[in-house]
């Protein structure tokens, strides 16, 4: 593991058992995450993008060990987290935080903002006195663009954007190194999405944070990400530096996702690629390339042989038989 690597994910898998009907007996498995590998270096932002159900949020939860993996390894700051005992895990959790998608359900409605933001400070004993804790909460609220006077209020007294700011302050309170932002703006009005993205960028610089930014839309991660990984049916199908991926997408799935993004310049035309049908069931992923049932470039080999994720240009990885 290189010195500047904060997080290393190797061949991560999560299969959920689902019960079949009474007569079938045997349990089927949902292949939610199926062999995901990537690294995150200190201070970078990796955008993890794909349609709903592709396994991106499950990947985030596995990294935080909120759920246990079927197999694979995650190493955070040189510590293999799936081997960590409870005490070690508590220490690691202080440095790995999550911001949830839904600012309405992720905050306890019976707690004040002071209690919500201060909870982690208490758990990890980061302040000696109540006054010190209050001061820290006030400072955090200011850093996320809220007023310290609002600390005695309850979540329902805030707008969606303000609640997400509370969620961000709660994550920051324990001085994390890594933040997993799980679709942090998709429940917000378009008008305030950019404000929250800008805030996250400012905080990254101030606090030297590393982000795994999960989104279902390539447009959302374009400006915040240094690199982008595209997921399809539990696997990463393309991973590249952000500029490279948007300028030269190689995987037909990435091409299709990008073609759906409107270009602001009316003189530039991009052909819209319509994806055929819905993603196949993760219970029985297709043989060969998992994308072949919807791919506009498929050929003979695609339904027989599974392509490996390969580095086809410097720092540009793709799993497709065309490369
Ligand atoms: Fe399409 Fe074949 Fe490439 Fe899969 S391997 S993305 S089906 S061209």
PDB file of C-alpha atoms and ligand atoms in Angstrom:
ATOM      1  CA  UNK A   1       0.000   0.000   0.000  1.00  0.00           C
ATOM      2  CA  UNK A   2       1.559   3.317  -1.095  1.00  0.00           C
ATOM      3  CA  UNK A   3       2.201   5.901   1.622  1.00  0.00           C
ATOM      4  CA  UNK A   4      -0.297   8.412   0.264  1.00  0.00           C
ATOM      5  CA  UNK A   5      -3.040   5.773  -0.017  1.00  0.00           C
ATOM      6  CA  UNK A   6      -5.721   6.277   2.620  1.00  0.00           C
ATOM      7  CA  UNK A   7      -8.136   3.571   1.532  1.00  0.00           C
ATOM      8  CA  UNK A   8      -7.550   0.368  -0.365  1.00  0.00           C
ATOM      9  CA  UNK A   9     -10.496  -1.777  -1.483  1.00  0.00           C
ATOM     10  CA  UNK A  10      -9.728  -5.201  -2.920  1.00  0.00           C
ATOM     11  CA  UNK A  11     -12.099  -7.666  -4.575  1.00  0.00           C
ATOM     12  CA  UNK A  12     -14.949  -6.609  -2.311  1.00  0.00           C
ATOM     13  CA  UNK A  13     -18.100  -8.732  -2.536  1.00  0.00           C
ATOM     14  CA  UNK A  14     -21.458  -8.668  -0.846  1.00  0.00           C
ATOM     15  CA  UNK A  15     -24.098 -11.261  -1.664  1.00  0.00           C
ATOM     16  CA  UNK A  16     -27.381 -10.888   0.192  1.00  0.00           C
ATOM     17  CA  UNK A  17     -29.401 -14.069   0.779  1.00  0.00           C
ATOM     18  CA  UNK A  18     -33.046 -13.839  -0.203  1.00  0.00           C
ATOM     19  CA  UNK A  19     -35.543 -16.545   0.606  1.00  0.00           C
ATOM     20  CA  UNK A  20     -37.248 -18.174  -2.352  1.00  0.00           C
ATOM     21  CA  UNK A  21     -40.830 -19.549  -2.241  1.00  0.00           C
ATOM     22  CA  UNK A  22     -41.692 -22.413   0.108  1.00  0.00           C
ATOM     23  CA  UNK A  23     -41.264 -25.141  -2.551  1.00  0.00           C
ATOM     24  CA  UNK A  24     -37.919 -23.876  -3.776  1.00  0.00           C
ATOM     25  CA  UNK A  25     -36.274 -24.207  -0.386  1.00  0.00           C
ATOM     26  CA  UNK A  26     -32.794 -23.008  -1.279  1.00  0.00           C
ATOM     27  CA  UNK A  27     -31.979 -19.292  -0.822  1.00  0.00           C
ATOM     28  CA  UNK A  28     -31.074 -17.197  -3.869  1.00  0.00           C
ATOM     29  CA  UNK A  29     -28.381 -14.532  -3.679  1.00  0.00           C
ATOM     30  CA  UNK A  30     -28.395 -10.904  -4.725  1.00  0.00           C
ATOM     31  CA  UNK A  31     -24.928 -10.076  -6.084  1.00  0.00           C
ATOM     32  CA  UNK A  32     -24.993  -6.496  -4.786  1.00  0.00           C
ATOM     33  CA  UNK A  33     -21.235  -5.894  -4.908  1.00  0.00           C
ATOM     34  CA  UNK A  34     -19.231  -8.346  -6.967  1.00  0.00           C
ATOM     35  CA  UNK A  35     -15.481  -7.844  -7.019  1.00  0.00           C
ATOM     36  CA  UNK A  36     -14.912  -4.118  -6.500  1.00  0.00           C
ATOM     37  CA  UNK A  37     -11.327  -2.816  -6.190  1.00  0.00           C
ATOM     38  CA  UNK A  38      -9.959   0.733  -6.016  1.00  0.00           C
ATOM     39  CA  UNK A  39      -7.633   2.989  -4.027  1.00  0.00           C
ATOM     40  CA  UNK A  40      -8.234   6.444  -2.586  1.00  0.00           C
ATOM     41  CA  UNK A  41      -5.282   8.722  -1.981  1.00  0.00           C
ATOM     42  CA  UNK A  42      -5.149  11.326   0.806  1.00  0.00           C
ATOM     43  CA  UNK A  43      -7.085  14.457  -0.097  1.00  0.00           C
ATOM     44  CA  UNK A  44      -8.686  13.192  -3.301  1.00  0.00           C
ATOM     45  CA  UNK A  45     -12.333  12.831  -4.277  1.00  0.00           C
ATOM     46  CA  UNK A  46     -13.456   9.716  -6.061  1.00  0.00           C
ATOM     47  CA  UNK A  47     -16.932   9.885  -7.592  1.00  0.00           C
ATOM     48  CA  UNK A  48     -18.711   6.518  -7.577  1.00  0.00           C
ATOM     49  CA  UNK A  49     -21.542   6.588 -10.081  1.00  0.00           C
ATOM     50  CA  UNK A  50     -24.199   4.232 -11.400  1.00  0.00           C
ATOM     51  CA  UNK A  51     -27.923   3.590 -11.665  1.00  0.00           C
ATOM     52  CA  UNK A  52     -29.973   2.807  -8.614  1.00  0.00           C
ATOM     53  CA  UNK A  53     -29.282  -0.750  -7.367  1.00  0.00           C
ATOM     54  CA  UNK A  54     -25.798  -1.009  -8.942  1.00  0.00           C
ATOM     55  CA  UNK A  55     -24.158  -1.551  -5.548  1.00  0.00           C
ATOM     56  CA  UNK A  56     -22.580   1.867  -4.984  1.00  0.00           C
ATOM     57  CA  UNK A  57     -24.253   2.558  -1.608  1.00  0.00           C
ATOM     58  CA  UNK A  58     -23.597  -1.019  -0.461  1.00  0.00           C
ATOM     59  CA  UNK A  59     -19.924  -0.440  -1.323  1.00  0.00           C
ATOM     60  CA  UNK A  60     -19.945   2.664   0.900  1.00  0.00           C
ATOM     61  CA  UNK A  61     -21.535   0.776   3.789  1.00  0.00           C
ATOM     62  CA  UNK A  62     -19.066  -2.099   3.459  1.00  0.00           C
ATOM     63  CA  UNK A  63     -16.138   0.329   3.620  1.00  0.00           C
ATOM     64  CA  UNK A  64     -17.520   1.739   6.889  1.00  0.00           C
ATOM     65  CA  UNK A  65     -18.265  -1.821   7.998  1.00  0.00           C
ATOM     66  CA  UNK A  66     -21.895  -0.926   8.646  1.00  0.00           C
ATOM     67  CA  UNK A  67     -22.527  -4.293   6.982  1.00  0.00           C
ATOM     68  CA  UNK A  68     -20.193  -7.291   6.823  1.00  0.00           C
ATOM     69  CA  UNK A  69     -18.764  -8.400   3.461  1.00  0.00           C
ATOM     70  CA  UNK A  70     -19.104 -11.809   1.823  1.00  0.00           C
ATOM     71  CA  UNK A  71     -15.403 -11.549   0.943  1.00  0.00           C
ATOM     72  CA  UNK A  72     -12.684  -9.074   0.069  1.00  0.00           C
ATOM     73  CA  UNK A  73     -10.486  -6.626   1.917  1.00  0.00           C
ATOM     74  CA  UNK A  74     -10.680  -2.979   2.913  1.00  0.00           C
ATOM     75  CA  UNK A  75      -7.590  -1.320   4.357  1.00  0.00           C
ATOM     76  CA  UNK A  76      -8.019   2.122   5.899  1.00  0.00           C
ATOM     77  CA  UNK A  77      -4.916   4.022   6.958  1.00  0.00           C
ATOM     78  CA  UNK A  78      -2.949   0.737   6.836  1.00  0.00           C
ATOM     79  CA  UNK A  79      -5.452  -1.111   9.068  1.00  0.00           C
ATOM     80  CA  UNK A  80      -7.386  -4.068   7.551  1.00  0.00           C
ATOM     81  CA  UNK A  81     -10.842  -3.171   8.834  1.00  0.00           C
ATOM     82  CA  UNK A  82     -12.554  -6.561   8.567  1.00  0.00           C
ATOM     83  CA  UNK A  83     -10.010  -7.976  11.022  1.00  0.00           C
ATOM     84  CA  UNK A  84     -10.390  -5.077  13.480  1.00  0.00           C
ATOM     85  CA  UNK A  85     -11.928  -5.840  16.888  1.00  0.00           C
ATOM     86  CA  UNK A  86     -14.671  -3.676  18.430  1.00  0.00           C
ATOM     87  CA  UNK A  87     -12.326  -1.216  20.159  1.00  0.00           C
ATOM     88  CA  UNK A  88     -10.193  -0.774  17.040  1.00  0.00           C
ATOM     89  CA  UNK A  89     -13.337  -0.362  14.930  1.00  0.00           C
ATOM     90  CA  UNK A  90     -14.586   2.382  17.264  1.00  0.00           C
ATOM     91  CA  UNK A  91     -11.293   4.229  16.792  1.00  0.00           C
ATOM     92  CA  UNK A  92     -11.481   3.775  13.003  1.00  0.00           C
ATOM     93  CA  UNK A  93     -15.098   4.978  12.848  1.00  0.00           C
ATOM     94  CA  UNK A  94     -14.013   8.290  14.284  1.00  0.00           C
ATOM     95  CA  UNK A  95     -11.900   8.807  11.185  1.00  0.00           C
ATOM     96  CA  UNK A  96     -14.426   7.484   8.645  1.00  0.00           C
ATOM     97  CA  UNK A  97     -17.761   9.268   8.516  1.00  0.00           C
ATOM     98  CA  UNK A  98     -20.815   9.173   6.300  1.00  0.00           C
ATOM     99  CA  UNK A  99     -23.194  11.844   5.051  1.00  0.00           C
ATOM    100  CA  UNK A 100     -26.528  10.300   4.140  1.00  0.00           C
ATOM    101  CA  UNK A 101     -28.751  10.967   1.168  1.00  0.00           C
ATOM    102  CA  UNK A 102     -31.868  11.906   3.056  1.00  0.00           C
ATOM    103  CA  UNK A 103     -31.418  14.819   5.453  1.00  0.00           C
ATOM    104  CA  UNK A 104     -35.045  14.316   6.565  1.00  0.00           C
ATOM    105  CA  UNK A 105     -34.672  10.811   7.994  1.00  0.00           C
ATOM    106  CA  UNK A 106     -30.983  10.784   8.972  1.00  0.00           C
ATOM    107  CA  UNK A 107     -31.371  13.250  11.863  1.00  0.00           C
ATOM    108  CA  UNK A 108     -33.101  12.184  15.073  1.00  0.00           C
ATOM    109  CA  UNK A 109     -36.189  14.443  15.316  1.00  0.00           C
ATOM    110  CA  UNK A 110     -36.105  14.350  19.140  1.00  0.00           C
ATOM    111  CA  UNK A 111     -32.580  15.700  19.429  1.00  0.00           C
ATOM    112  CA  UNK A 112     -31.515  19.318  19.179  1.00  0.00           C
ATOM    113  CA  UNK A 113     -28.864  20.287  16.682  1.00  0.00           C
ATOM    114  CA  UNK A 114     -26.433  20.696  19.580  1.00  0.00           C
ATOM    115  CA  UNK A 115     -27.078  17.097  20.654  1.00  0.00           C
ATOM    116  CA  UNK A 116     -26.899  15.758  17.089  1.00  0.00           C
ATOM    117  CA  UNK A 117     -23.618  17.465  16.232  1.00  0.00           C
ATOM    118  CA  UNK A 118     -22.180  16.916  19.728  1.00  0.00           C
ATOM    119  CA  UNK A 119     -23.026  13.212  19.967  1.00  0.00           C
ATOM    120  CA  UNK A 120     -19.835  12.001  18.294  1.00  0.00           C
ATOM    121  CA  UNK A 121     -17.768  14.430  20.382  1.00  0.00           C
ATOM    122  CA  UNK A 122     -19.180  12.786  23.535  1.00  0.00           C
ATOM    123  CA  UNK A 123     -18.756   9.202  22.250  1.00  0.00           C
ATOM    124  CA  UNK A 124     -15.142   9.771  21.242  1.00  0.00           C
ATOM    125  CA  UNK A 125     -14.381  11.979  24.294  1.00  0.00           C
ATOM    126  CA  UNK A 126     -13.054  14.816  22.146  1.00  0.00           C
ATOM    127  CA  UNK A 127     -13.911  17.599  24.625  1.00  0.00           C
ATOM    128  CA  UNK A 128     -13.295  17.771  28.367  1.00  0.00           C
ATOM    129  CA  UNK A 129     -16.216  19.953  29.414  1.00  0.00           C
ATOM    130  CA  UNK A 130     -19.748  20.750  28.295  1.00  0.00           C
ATOM    131  CA  UNK A 131     -18.767  24.370  27.641  1.00  0.00           C
ATOM    132  CA  UNK A 132     -15.903  23.242  25.435  1.00  0.00           C
ATOM    133  CA  UNK A 133     -18.278  20.946  23.533  1.00  0.00           C
ATOM    134  CA  UNK A 134     -20.809  23.760  23.041  1.00  0.00           C
ATOM    135  CA  UNK A 135     -18.078  25.984  21.706  1.00  0.00           C
ATOM    136  CA  UNK A 136     -16.970  23.295  19.272  1.00  0.00           C
ATOM    137  CA  UNK A 137     -20.542  22.708  18.073  1.00  0.00           C
ATOM    138  CA  UNK A 138     -20.993  26.477  17.564  1.00  0.00           C
ATOM    139  CA  UNK A 139     -17.772  26.608  15.569  1.00  0.00           C
ATOM    140  CA  UNK A 140     -18.824  23.644  13.411  1.00  0.00           C
ATOM    141  CA  UNK A 141     -22.221  25.198  12.695  1.00  0.00           C
ATOM    142  CA  UNK A 142     -20.491  28.351  11.528  1.00  0.00           C
ATOM    143  CA  UNK A 143     -18.141  26.342   9.320  1.00  0.00           C
ATOM    144  CA  UNK A 144     -21.103  24.734   7.518  1.00  0.00           C
ATOM    145  CA  UNK A 145     -22.910  28.051   7.074  1.00  0.00           C
ATOM    146  CA  UNK A 146     -25.397  27.860   9.970  1.00  0.00           C
ATOM    147  CA  UNK A 147     -25.709  30.199  12.909  1.00  0.00           C
ATOM    148  CA  UNK A 148     -24.588  29.035  16.391  1.00  0.00           C
ATOM    149  CA  UNK A 149     -27.882  30.485  17.688  1.00  0.00           C
ATOM    150  CA  UNK A 150     -29.628  27.642  15.873  1.00  0.00           C
ATOM    151  CA  UNK A 151     -28.079  24.926  18.023  1.00  0.00           C
ATOM    152  CA  UNK A 152     -31.078  24.624  20.342  1.00  0.00           C
ATOM    153  CA  UNK A 153     -33.490  23.988  17.479  1.00  0.00           C
ATOM    154  CA  UNK A 154     -34.826  20.653  16.247  1.00  0.00           C
ATOM    155  CA  UNK A 155     -34.383  19.215  12.720  1.00  0.00           C
ATOM    156  CA  UNK A 156     -37.977  19.959  11.665  1.00  0.00           C
ATOM    157  CA  UNK A 157     -37.269  23.683  12.085  1.00  0.00           C
ATOM    158  CA  UNK A 158     -34.758  23.589   9.221  1.00  0.00           C
ATOM    159  CA  UNK A 159     -35.033  23.392   5.426  1.00  0.00           C
ATOM    160  CA  UNK A 160     -33.669  20.373   3.546  1.00  0.00           C
ATOM    161  CA  UNK A 161     -30.437  22.171   2.643  1.00  0.00           C
ATOM    162  CA  UNK A 162     -29.928  23.322   6.250  1.00  0.00           C
ATOM    163  CA  UNK A 163     -30.515  19.798   7.552  1.00  0.00           C
ATOM    164  CA  UNK A 164     -27.887  18.467   5.183  1.00  0.00           C
ATOM    165  CA  UNK A 165     -25.529  21.107   6.601  1.00  0.00           C
ATOM    166  CA  UNK A 166     -26.308  19.752  10.085  1.00  0.00           C
ATOM    167  CA  UNK A 167     -25.483  16.249   8.790  1.00  0.00           C
ATOM    168  CA  UNK A 168     -22.177  17.566   7.436  1.00  0.00           C
ATOM    169  CA  UNK A 169     -21.373  19.278  10.778  1.00  0.00           C
ATOM    170  CA  UNK A 170     -22.144  16.002  12.581  1.00  0.00           C
ATOM    171  CA  UNK A 171     -19.710  14.141  10.301  1.00  0.00           C
ATOM    172  CA  UNK A 172     -17.006  16.811  10.774  1.00  0.00           C
ATOM    173  CA  UNK A 173     -17.397  16.894  14.554  1.00  0.00           C
ATOM    174  CA  UNK A 174     -15.196  13.842  15.119  1.00  0.00           C
ATOM    175  CA  UNK A 175     -12.338  15.102  12.910  1.00  0.00           C
ATOM    176  CA  UNK A 176     -12.576  12.452  10.199  1.00  0.00           C
ATOM    177  CA  UNK A 177     -10.069  11.815   7.423  1.00  0.00           C
ATOM    178  CA  UNK A 178     -12.492  10.082   5.067  1.00  0.00           C
ATOM    179  CA  UNK A 179     -16.073  11.080   4.358  1.00  0.00           C
ATOM    180  CA  UNK A 180     -18.371   8.849   2.379  1.00  0.00           C
ATOM    181  CA  UNK A 181     -20.998  11.149   0.911  1.00  0.00           C
ATOM    182  CA  UNK A 182     -23.868   8.875  -0.123  1.00  0.00           C
ATOM    183  CA  UNK A 183     -25.909  10.859  -2.660  1.00  0.00           C
ATOM    184  CA  UNK A 184     -25.716  13.906  -0.376  1.00  0.00           C
ATOM    185  CA  UNK A 185     -27.552  16.251  -2.719  1.00  0.00           C
ATOM    186  CA  UNK A 186     -30.057  14.067  -4.553  1.00  0.00           C
ATOM    187  CA  UNK A 187     -32.885  14.782  -2.075  1.00  0.00           C
ATOM    188  CA  UNK A 188     -32.287  18.553  -2.271  1.00  0.00           C
ATOM    189  CA  UNK A 189     -33.761  21.214  -4.539  1.00  0.00           C
ATOM    190  CA  UNK A 190     -31.637  21.820  -7.631  1.00  0.00           C
ATOM    191  CA  UNK A 191     -31.219  25.434  -6.506  1.00  0.00           C
ATOM    192  CA  UNK A 192     -29.311  24.412  -3.374  1.00  0.00           C
ATOM    193  CA  UNK A 193     -27.423  21.392  -4.715  1.00  0.00           C
ATOM    194  CA  UNK A 194     -24.556  23.574  -5.981  1.00  0.00           C
ATOM    195  CA  UNK A 195     -24.289  25.320  -2.576  1.00  0.00           C
ATOM    196  CA  UNK A 196     -23.821  22.012  -0.780  1.00  0.00           C
ATOM    197  CA  UNK A 197     -21.237  20.835  -3.354  1.00  0.00           C
ATOM    198  CA  UNK A 198     -19.331  24.139  -2.927  1.00  0.00           C
ATOM    199  CA  UNK A 199     -19.472  23.751   0.851  1.00  0.00           C
ATOM    200  CA  UNK A 200     -18.084  20.207   0.635  1.00  0.00           C
ATOM    201  CA  UNK A 201     -15.249  21.461  -1.585  1.00  0.00           C
ATOM    202  CA  UNK A 202     -14.396  24.290   0.853  1.00  0.00           C
ATOM    203  CA  UNK A 203     -14.440  21.921   3.818  1.00  0.00           C
ATOM    204  CA  UNK A 204     -12.219  19.440   1.992  1.00  0.00           C
ATOM    205  CA  UNK A 205      -9.567  22.119   1.665  1.00  0.00           C
ATOM    206  CA  UNK A 206      -9.940  23.396   5.239  1.00  0.00           C
ATOM    207  CA  UNK A 207      -9.921  19.998   6.912  1.00  0.00           C
ATOM    208  CA  UNK A 208      -7.766  17.996   4.485  1.00  0.00           C
ATOM    209  CA  UNK A 209     -10.593  15.556   3.815  1.00  0.00           C
ATOM    210  CA  UNK A 210     -10.778  12.632   1.420  1.00  0.00           C
ATOM    211  CA  UNK A 211     -14.167  11.947  -0.185  1.00  0.00           C
ATOM    212  CA  UNK A 212     -15.887   8.983  -1.708  1.00  0.00           C
ATOM    213  CA  UNK A 213     -18.757  10.789  -3.390  1.00  0.00           C
ATOM    214  CA  UNK A 214     -21.606   8.472  -4.395  1.00  0.00           C
ATOM    215  CA  UNK A 215     -24.130   9.655  -6.989  1.00  0.00           C
ATOM    216  CA  UNK A 216     -26.454   8.232  -9.615  1.00  0.00           C
ATOM    217  CA  UNK A 217     -25.721  10.983 -12.099  1.00  0.00           C
ATOM    218  CA  UNK A 218     -22.390  11.720 -13.787  1.00  0.00           C
ATOM    219  CA  UNK A 219     -23.322  15.404 -13.965  1.00  0.00           C
ATOM    220  CA  UNK A 220     -23.306  15.699 -10.161  1.00  0.00           C
ATOM    221  CA  UNK A 221     -19.764  14.397  -9.653  1.00  0.00           C
ATOM    222  CA  UNK A 222     -18.101  16.133 -12.607  1.00  0.00           C
ATOM    223  CA  UNK A 223     -16.786  19.182 -10.771  1.00  0.00           C
ATOM    224  CA  UNK A 224     -16.073  17.734  -7.366  1.00  0.00           C
ATOM    225  CA  UNK A 225     -14.279  14.537  -8.427  1.00  0.00           C
ATOM    226  CA  UNK A 226     -10.586  14.049  -9.180  1.00  0.00           C
ATOM    227  CA  UNK A 227     -11.392  10.579 -10.489  1.00  0.00           C
ATOM    228  CA  UNK A 228     -14.635   8.840 -11.337  1.00  0.00           C
ATOM    229  CA  UNK A 229     -15.564   5.154 -11.121  1.00  0.00           C
ATOM    230  CA  UNK A 230     -18.648   3.954 -13.000  1.00  0.00           C
ATOM    231  CA  UNK A 231     -20.459   0.939 -11.549  1.00  0.00           C
ATOM    232  CA  UNK A 232     -22.841  -1.440 -13.283  1.00  0.00           C
ATOM    233  CA  UNK A 233     -24.512  -4.460 -11.676  1.00  0.00           C
ATOM    234  CA  UNK A 234     -22.118  -4.686  -8.735  1.00  0.00           C
ATOM    235  CA  UNK A 235     -18.885  -4.070 -10.645  1.00  0.00           C
ATOM    236  CA  UNK A 236     -16.707  -1.119 -11.653  1.00  0.00           C
ATOM    237  CA  UNK A 237     -16.756  -0.963 -15.456  1.00  0.00           C
ATOM    238  CA  UNK A 238     -14.661   2.188 -15.926  1.00  0.00           C
ATOM    239  CA  UNK A 239     -12.322   4.219 -13.704  1.00  0.00           C
ATOM    240  CA  UNK A 240     -10.349   7.254 -14.833  1.00  0.00           C
ATOM    241  CA  UNK A 241      -9.279  10.779 -13.983  1.00  0.00           C
ATOM    242  CA  UNK A 242     -12.337  12.996 -14.135  1.00  0.00           C
ATOM    243  CA  UNK A 243     -11.261  15.107 -17.132  1.00  0.00           C
ATOM    244  CA  UNK A 244     -10.214  12.045 -19.100  1.00  0.00           C
ATOM    245  CA  UNK A 245     -13.473  10.188 -18.386  1.00  0.00           C
ATOM    246  CA  UNK A 246     -15.690  13.071 -19.454  1.00  0.00           C
ATOM    247  CA  UNK A 247     -13.590  13.837 -22.544  1.00  0.00           C
ATOM    248  CA  UNK A 248     -12.923  10.248 -23.633  1.00  0.00           C
ATOM    249  CA  UNK A 249     -15.394   7.772 -22.153  1.00  0.00           C
ATOM    250  CA  UNK A 250     -14.498   4.269 -23.310  1.00  0.00           C
ATOM    251  CA  UNK A 251     -17.112   1.947 -21.846  1.00  0.00           C
ATOM    252  CA  UNK A 252     -20.391   1.957 -23.803  1.00  0.00           C
ATOM    253  CA  UNK A 253     -22.303   2.322 -20.510  1.00  0.00           C
ATOM    254  CA  UNK A 254     -20.338   5.459 -19.571  1.00  0.00           C
ATOM    255  CA  UNK A 255     -20.922   6.780 -23.103  1.00  0.00           C
ATOM    256  CA  UNK A 256     -24.656   6.261 -22.669  1.00  0.00           C
ATOM    257  CA  UNK A 257     -24.730   7.958 -19.245  1.00  0.00           C
ATOM    258  CA  UNK A 258     -22.744  10.924 -20.569  1.00  0.00           C
ATOM    259  CA  UNK A 259     -24.916  11.238 -23.658  1.00  0.00           C
ATOM    260  CA  UNK A 260     -27.891  11.940 -21.382  1.00  0.00           C
ATOM    261  CA  UNK A 261     -26.232  15.061 -19.931  1.00  0.00           C
ATOM    262  CA  UNK A 262     -27.298  18.229 -21.763  1.00  0.00           C
ATOM    263  CA  UNK A 263     -24.411  20.296 -23.156  1.00  0.00           C
ATOM    264  CA  UNK A 264     -24.720  24.020 -22.294  1.00  0.00           C
ATOM    265  CA  UNK A 265     -23.208  25.059 -25.653  1.00  0.00           C
ATOM    266  CA  UNK A 266     -26.061  24.797 -28.242  1.00  0.00           C
ATOM    267  CA  UNK A 267     -23.566  24.588 -31.156  1.00  0.00           C
ATOM    268  CA  UNK A 268     -22.111  21.319 -29.822  1.00  0.00           C
ATOM    269  CA  UNK A 269     -24.202  18.292 -30.619  1.00  0.00           C
ATOM    270  CA  UNK A 270     -23.913  14.957 -28.856  1.00  0.00           C
ATOM    271  CA  UNK A 271     -25.836  11.915 -30.000  1.00  0.00           C
ATOM    272  CA  UNK A 272     -28.124  10.580 -27.285  1.00  0.00           C
ATOM    273  CA  UNK A 273     -27.591   6.862 -26.657  1.00  0.00           C
ATOM    274  CA  UNK A 274     -30.747   5.318 -25.281  1.00  0.00           C
ATOM    275  CA  UNK A 275     -30.083   2.374 -22.979  1.00  0.00           C
ATOM    276  CA  UNK A 276     -32.253  -0.597 -23.866  1.00  0.00           C
ATOM    277  CA  UNK A 277     -34.464  -1.922 -21.075  1.00  0.00           C
ATOM    278  CA  UNK A 278     -33.800  -1.994 -17.337  1.00  0.00           C
ATOM    279  CA  UNK A 279     -30.676  -3.336 -15.650  1.00  0.00           C
ATOM    280  CA  UNK A 280     -30.892  -7.153 -15.351  1.00  0.00           C
ATOM    281  CA  UNK A 281     -31.572  -8.719 -11.965  1.00  0.00           C
ATOM    282  CA  UNK A 282     -28.545  -8.875  -9.664  1.00  0.00           C
ATOM    283  CA  UNK A 283     -29.846 -12.315  -8.595  1.00  0.00           C
ATOM    284  CA  UNK A 284     -28.886 -13.780 -11.984  1.00  0.00           C
ATOM    285  CA  UNK A 285     -26.392 -11.379 -13.590  1.00  0.00           C
ATOM    286  CA  UNK A 286     -25.989 -12.070 -17.336  1.00  0.00           C
ATOM    287  CA  UNK A 287     -23.220 -14.421 -18.526  1.00  0.00           C
ATOM    288  CA  UNK A 288     -20.219 -12.843 -20.244  1.00  0.00           C
ATOM    289  CA  UNK A 289     -20.190  -9.046 -20.067  1.00  0.00           C
ATOM    290  CA  UNK A 290     -22.920  -8.003 -17.631  1.00  0.00           C
ATOM    291  CA  UNK A 291     -23.783  -5.047 -19.811  1.00  0.00           C
ATOM    292  CA  UNK A 292     -24.295  -7.049 -23.050  1.00  0.00           C
ATOM    293  CA  UNK A 293     -28.107  -7.142 -22.766  1.00  0.00           C
ATOM    294  CA  UNK A 294     -28.219  -3.333 -23.084  1.00  0.00           C
ATOM    295  CA  UNK A 295     -25.036  -2.539 -24.995  1.00  0.00           C
ATOM    296  CA  UNK A 296     -25.265  -0.732 -28.335  1.00  0.00           C
ATOM    297  CA  UNK A 297     -21.816  -2.056 -29.316  1.00  0.00           C
ATOM    298  CA  UNK A 298     -22.100  -5.716 -28.340  1.00  0.00           C
ATOM    299  CA  UNK A 299     -20.626  -8.376 -30.614  1.00  0.00           C
ATOM    300  CA  UNK A 300     -20.229 -12.190 -30.631  1.00  0.00           C
ATOM    301  CA  UNK A 301     -17.783 -12.475 -27.778  1.00  0.00           C
ATOM    302  CA  UNK A 302     -19.715 -10.298 -25.341  1.00  0.00           C
ATOM    303  CA  UNK A 303     -22.308 -12.805 -24.086  1.00  0.00           C
ATOM    304  CA  UNK A 304     -19.722 -15.591 -23.686  1.00  0.00           C
ATOM    305  CA  UNK A 305     -16.672 -14.091 -22.041  1.00  0.00           C
ATOM    306  CA  UNK A 306     -16.525 -11.712 -19.073  1.00  0.00           C
ATOM    307  CA  UNK A 307     -14.149  -8.783 -19.716  1.00  0.00           C
ATOM    308  CA  UNK A 308     -11.601  -7.949 -17.007  1.00  0.00           C
ATOM    309  CA  UNK A 309     -11.056  -4.395 -15.717  1.00  0.00           C
ATOM    310  CA  UNK A 310      -7.767  -3.428 -17.423  1.00  0.00           C
ATOM    311  CA  UNK A 311      -5.636  -0.281 -17.559  1.00  0.00           C
ATOM    312  CA  UNK A 312      -5.885   0.553 -21.272  1.00  0.00           C
ATOM    313  CA  UNK A 313      -4.308   4.025 -21.057  1.00  0.00           C
ATOM    314  CA  UNK A 314      -2.378   5.644 -18.170  1.00  0.00           C
ATOM    315  CA  UNK A 315      -4.746   5.699 -15.155  1.00  0.00           C
ATOM    316  CA  UNK A 316      -7.716   4.789 -17.375  1.00  0.00           C
ATOM    317  CA  UNK A 317      -9.285   1.423 -16.540  1.00  0.00           C
ATOM    318  CA  UNK A 318     -12.111  -0.207 -18.454  1.00  0.00           C
ATOM    319  CA  UNK A 319     -13.759  -3.621 -18.661  1.00  0.00           C
ATOM    320  CA  UNK A 320     -14.850  -4.071 -22.255  1.00  0.00           C
ATOM    321  CA  UNK A 321     -13.713  -6.443 -25.026  1.00  0.00           C
ATOM    322  CA  UNK A 322     -13.357  -3.497 -27.393  1.00  0.00           C
ATOM    323  CA  UNK A 323     -10.156  -2.368 -25.643  1.00  0.00           C
TER     324      UNK A 323
HETATM  325 FE1  LIG B   1     -20.540  -3.871 -24.822  1.00  0.00          FE
HETATM  326 FE2  LIG B   1     -19.219  -6.082 -25.352  1.00  0.00          FE
HETATM  327 FE3  LIG B   1     -17.945  -4.034 -24.279  1.00  0.00          FE
HETATM  328 FE4  LIG B   1     -19.691  -5.423 -22.858  1.00  0.00          FE
HETATM  329  S1  LIG B   1     -17.751  -6.162 -23.685  1.00  0.00           S
HETATM  330  S2  LIG B   1     -19.514  -3.231 -22.939  1.00  0.00           S
HETATM  331  S3  LIG B   1     -21.221  -5.917 -24.382  1.00  0.00           S
HETATM  332  S4  LIG B   1     -18.879  -4.115 -26.302  1.00  0.00           S
END
